[in-house]
Protein backbone atom coordinates (compact mmCIF):
# COMPACT_ATOMS: atom_id res chain seq x y z
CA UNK A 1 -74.30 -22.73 94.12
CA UNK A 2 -71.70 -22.59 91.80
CA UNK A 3 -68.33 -20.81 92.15
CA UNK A 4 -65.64 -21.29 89.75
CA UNK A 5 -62.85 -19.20 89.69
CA UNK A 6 -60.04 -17.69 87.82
CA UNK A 7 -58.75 -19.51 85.05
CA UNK A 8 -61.62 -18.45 82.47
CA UNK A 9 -63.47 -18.17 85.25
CA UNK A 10 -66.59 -16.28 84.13
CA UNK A 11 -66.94 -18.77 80.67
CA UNK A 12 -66.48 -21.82 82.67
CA UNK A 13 -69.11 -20.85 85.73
CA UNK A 14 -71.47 -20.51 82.32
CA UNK A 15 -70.60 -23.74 81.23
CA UNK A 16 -70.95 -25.75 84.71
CA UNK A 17 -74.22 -23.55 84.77
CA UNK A 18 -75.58 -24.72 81.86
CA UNK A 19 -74.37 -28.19 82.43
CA UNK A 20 -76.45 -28.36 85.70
CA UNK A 21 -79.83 -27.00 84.00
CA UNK A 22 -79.26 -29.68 80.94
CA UNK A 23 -79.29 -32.37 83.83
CA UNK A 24 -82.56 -31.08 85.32
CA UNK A 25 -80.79 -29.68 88.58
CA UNK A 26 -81.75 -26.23 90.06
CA UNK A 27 -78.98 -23.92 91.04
CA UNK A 28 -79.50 -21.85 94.55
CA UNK A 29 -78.54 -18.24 95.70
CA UNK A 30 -76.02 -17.22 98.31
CA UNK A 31 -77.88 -13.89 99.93
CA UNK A 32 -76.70 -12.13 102.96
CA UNK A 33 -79.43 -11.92 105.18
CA UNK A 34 -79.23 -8.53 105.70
CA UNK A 35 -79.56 -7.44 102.44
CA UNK A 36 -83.68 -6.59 101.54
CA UNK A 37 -84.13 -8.88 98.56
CA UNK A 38 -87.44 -7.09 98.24
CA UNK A 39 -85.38 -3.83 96.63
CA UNK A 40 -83.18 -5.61 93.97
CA UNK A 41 -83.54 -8.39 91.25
CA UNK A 42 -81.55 -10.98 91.05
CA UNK A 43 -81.13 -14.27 89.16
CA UNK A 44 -80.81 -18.03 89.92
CA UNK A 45 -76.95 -18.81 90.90
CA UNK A 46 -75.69 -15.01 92.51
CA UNK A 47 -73.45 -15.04 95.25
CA UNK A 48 -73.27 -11.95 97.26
CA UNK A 49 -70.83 -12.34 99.51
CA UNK A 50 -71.33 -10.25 103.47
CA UNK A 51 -70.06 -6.77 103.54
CA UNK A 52 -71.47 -5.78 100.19
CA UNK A 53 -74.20 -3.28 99.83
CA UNK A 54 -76.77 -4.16 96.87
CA UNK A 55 -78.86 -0.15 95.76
CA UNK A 56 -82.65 -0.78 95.28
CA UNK A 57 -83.53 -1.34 92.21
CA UNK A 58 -80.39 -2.80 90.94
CA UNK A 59 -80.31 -6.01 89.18
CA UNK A 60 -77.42 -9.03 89.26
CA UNK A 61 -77.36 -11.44 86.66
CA UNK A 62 -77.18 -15.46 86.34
CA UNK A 63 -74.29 -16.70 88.26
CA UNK A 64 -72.56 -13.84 89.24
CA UNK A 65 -70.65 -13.34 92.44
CA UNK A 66 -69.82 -9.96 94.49
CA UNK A 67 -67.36 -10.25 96.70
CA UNK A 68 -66.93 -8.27 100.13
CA UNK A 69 -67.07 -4.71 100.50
CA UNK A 70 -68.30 -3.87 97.14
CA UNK A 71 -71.43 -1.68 96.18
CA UNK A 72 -73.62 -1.71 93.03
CA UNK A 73 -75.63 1.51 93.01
CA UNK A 74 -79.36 2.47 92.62
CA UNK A 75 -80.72 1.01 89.03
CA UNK A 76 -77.18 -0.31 87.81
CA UNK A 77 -77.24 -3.85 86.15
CA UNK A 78 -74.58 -6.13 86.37
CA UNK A 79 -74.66 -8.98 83.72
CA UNK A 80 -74.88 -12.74 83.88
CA UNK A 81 -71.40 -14.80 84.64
CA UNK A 82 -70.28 -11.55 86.09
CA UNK A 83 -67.42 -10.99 88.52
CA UNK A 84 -67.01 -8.18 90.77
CA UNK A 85 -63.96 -8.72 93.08
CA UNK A 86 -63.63 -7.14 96.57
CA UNK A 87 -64.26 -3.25 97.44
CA UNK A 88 -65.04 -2.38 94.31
CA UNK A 89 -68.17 0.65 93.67
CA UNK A 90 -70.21 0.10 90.79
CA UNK A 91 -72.64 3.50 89.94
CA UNK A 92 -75.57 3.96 89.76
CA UNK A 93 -77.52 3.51 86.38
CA UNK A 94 -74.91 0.99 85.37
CA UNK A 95 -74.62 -1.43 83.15
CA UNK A 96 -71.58 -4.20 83.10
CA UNK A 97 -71.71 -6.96 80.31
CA UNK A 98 -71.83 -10.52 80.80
CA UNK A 99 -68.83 -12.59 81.75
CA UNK A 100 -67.45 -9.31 82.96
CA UNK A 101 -64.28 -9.67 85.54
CA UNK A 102 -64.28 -6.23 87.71
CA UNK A 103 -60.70 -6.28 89.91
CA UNK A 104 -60.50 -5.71 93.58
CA UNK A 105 -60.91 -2.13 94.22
CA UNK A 106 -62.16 -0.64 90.86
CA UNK A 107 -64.51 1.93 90.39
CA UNK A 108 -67.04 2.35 87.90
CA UNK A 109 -69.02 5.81 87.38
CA UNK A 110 -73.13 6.29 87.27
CA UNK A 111 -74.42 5.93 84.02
CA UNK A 112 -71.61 3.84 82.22
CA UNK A 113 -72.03 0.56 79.58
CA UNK A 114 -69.65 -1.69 79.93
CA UNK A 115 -69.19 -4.16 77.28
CA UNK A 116 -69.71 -7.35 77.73
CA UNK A 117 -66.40 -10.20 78.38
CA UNK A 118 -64.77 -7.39 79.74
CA UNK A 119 -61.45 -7.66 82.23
CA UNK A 120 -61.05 -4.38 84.45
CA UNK A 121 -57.77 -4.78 85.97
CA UNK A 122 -57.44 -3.83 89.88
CA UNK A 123 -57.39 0.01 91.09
CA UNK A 124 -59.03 0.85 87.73
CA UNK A 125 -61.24 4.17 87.45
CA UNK A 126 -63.68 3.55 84.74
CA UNK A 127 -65.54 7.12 83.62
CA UNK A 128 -65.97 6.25 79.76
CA UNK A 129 -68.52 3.72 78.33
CA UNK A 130 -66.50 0.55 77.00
CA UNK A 131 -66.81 -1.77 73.96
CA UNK A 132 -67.06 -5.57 74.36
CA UNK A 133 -63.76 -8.14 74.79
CA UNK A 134 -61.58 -5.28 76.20
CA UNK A 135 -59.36 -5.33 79.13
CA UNK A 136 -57.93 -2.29 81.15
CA UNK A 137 -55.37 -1.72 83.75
CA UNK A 138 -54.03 1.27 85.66
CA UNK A 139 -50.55 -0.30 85.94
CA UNK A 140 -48.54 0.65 83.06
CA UNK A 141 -52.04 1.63 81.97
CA UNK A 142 -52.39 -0.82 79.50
CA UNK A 143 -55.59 -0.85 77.71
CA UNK A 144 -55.80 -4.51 75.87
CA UNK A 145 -57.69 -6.22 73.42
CA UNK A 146 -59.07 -9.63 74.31
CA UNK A 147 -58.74 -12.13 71.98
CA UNK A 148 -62.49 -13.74 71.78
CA UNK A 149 -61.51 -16.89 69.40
CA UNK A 150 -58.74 -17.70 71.82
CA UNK A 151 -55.69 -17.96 69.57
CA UNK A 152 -52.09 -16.61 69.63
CA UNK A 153 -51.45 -13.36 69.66
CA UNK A 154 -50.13 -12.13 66.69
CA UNK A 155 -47.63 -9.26 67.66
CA UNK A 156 -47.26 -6.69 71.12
CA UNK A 157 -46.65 -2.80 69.90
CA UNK A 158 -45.02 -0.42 72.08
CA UNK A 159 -46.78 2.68 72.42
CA UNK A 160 -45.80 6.24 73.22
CA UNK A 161 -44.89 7.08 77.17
CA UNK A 162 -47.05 8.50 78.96
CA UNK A 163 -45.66 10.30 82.37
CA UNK A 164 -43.25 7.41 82.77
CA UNK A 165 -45.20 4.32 82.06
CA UNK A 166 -44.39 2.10 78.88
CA UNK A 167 -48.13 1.84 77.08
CA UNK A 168 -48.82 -1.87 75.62
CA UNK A 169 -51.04 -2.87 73.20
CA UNK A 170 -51.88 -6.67 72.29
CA UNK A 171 -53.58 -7.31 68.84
CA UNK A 172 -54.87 -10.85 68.38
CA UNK A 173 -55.40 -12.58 65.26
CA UNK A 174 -58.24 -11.83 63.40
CA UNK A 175 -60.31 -14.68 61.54
């Protein structure tokens, strides 16, 4: 089992994860037995932690981890070196993107794509399909840009208001 969290937490669970099959090792599954493993897929390294309630038909990815409370509905996806924090609802016919952080609480709506090294920030209501290496928040309701090469941002630019809260978005450099 492998659980890494936080700090890069999704790239770095890859990494260890890869590290581990390079040396020959297998990785293991952390399953609630309660949960019918005969109605969803899912792939060597997934934690699933109790309290969480895994739709038929669903599928969970290399190394991902749900924590308690959450649901992934009937035939959603959820993507390899995925994170989906606590009491969050993911719907049905889903799909969320590798190395994917989903915040505690969040919701995601049936039949959405979300990109792939994606951060959705805690509380979030997701009802729109989203690109890869985006981030989005409900508090200020920021809606950021990740910066995939990992270098400094190059400016912050204040948006318009919108009913009270100050808008922010981060543009990173582009190579």
């Amino acid at each position: 089992i492998i659980c890494v969290g936080y700090s890069n937490n999704n790239l770095d669970r890859q990494k260890v994860y890869e590290r581990i099959k390079e040396d020959g090792w297998s990785v293991g599954n952390l399953i609630p037995d309660y949960l019918e493993s005969d109605n969803f897929k899912y792939s060597e390294g997934t934690i699933i932690f109790p309290g969480s309630n895994i739709q038929p038909f669903s599928e969970i990815g290399v190394c991902s981890i749900i924590w308690p409370g959450s649901v992934v509905g009937h035939h959603a996806v959820v993507g390899d070196y995925t994170w989906i924090s606590s009491n969050c609802a993911i719907g049905g016919y889903s799909k969320i993107g590798n190395k994917t952080f989903v915040g505690l609480n969040s919701t995601i709506s049936d039949n959405i794509d979300i990109g792939q090294n994606n951060i959705i920030g805690a509380g979030t209501f997701i009802s729109k399909n989203t690109k890869n290496n985006w981030s989005f928040s409900v508090e200020g309701l920021a809606k950021l840009r990740i910066n995939p090469k990992d270098k400094p941002i190059k400016k912050i630019k204040k948006v318009d208001r919108f009913h009270n809260l100050t808008c922010l978005i981060i543009i990173g450099i582009e190579a």
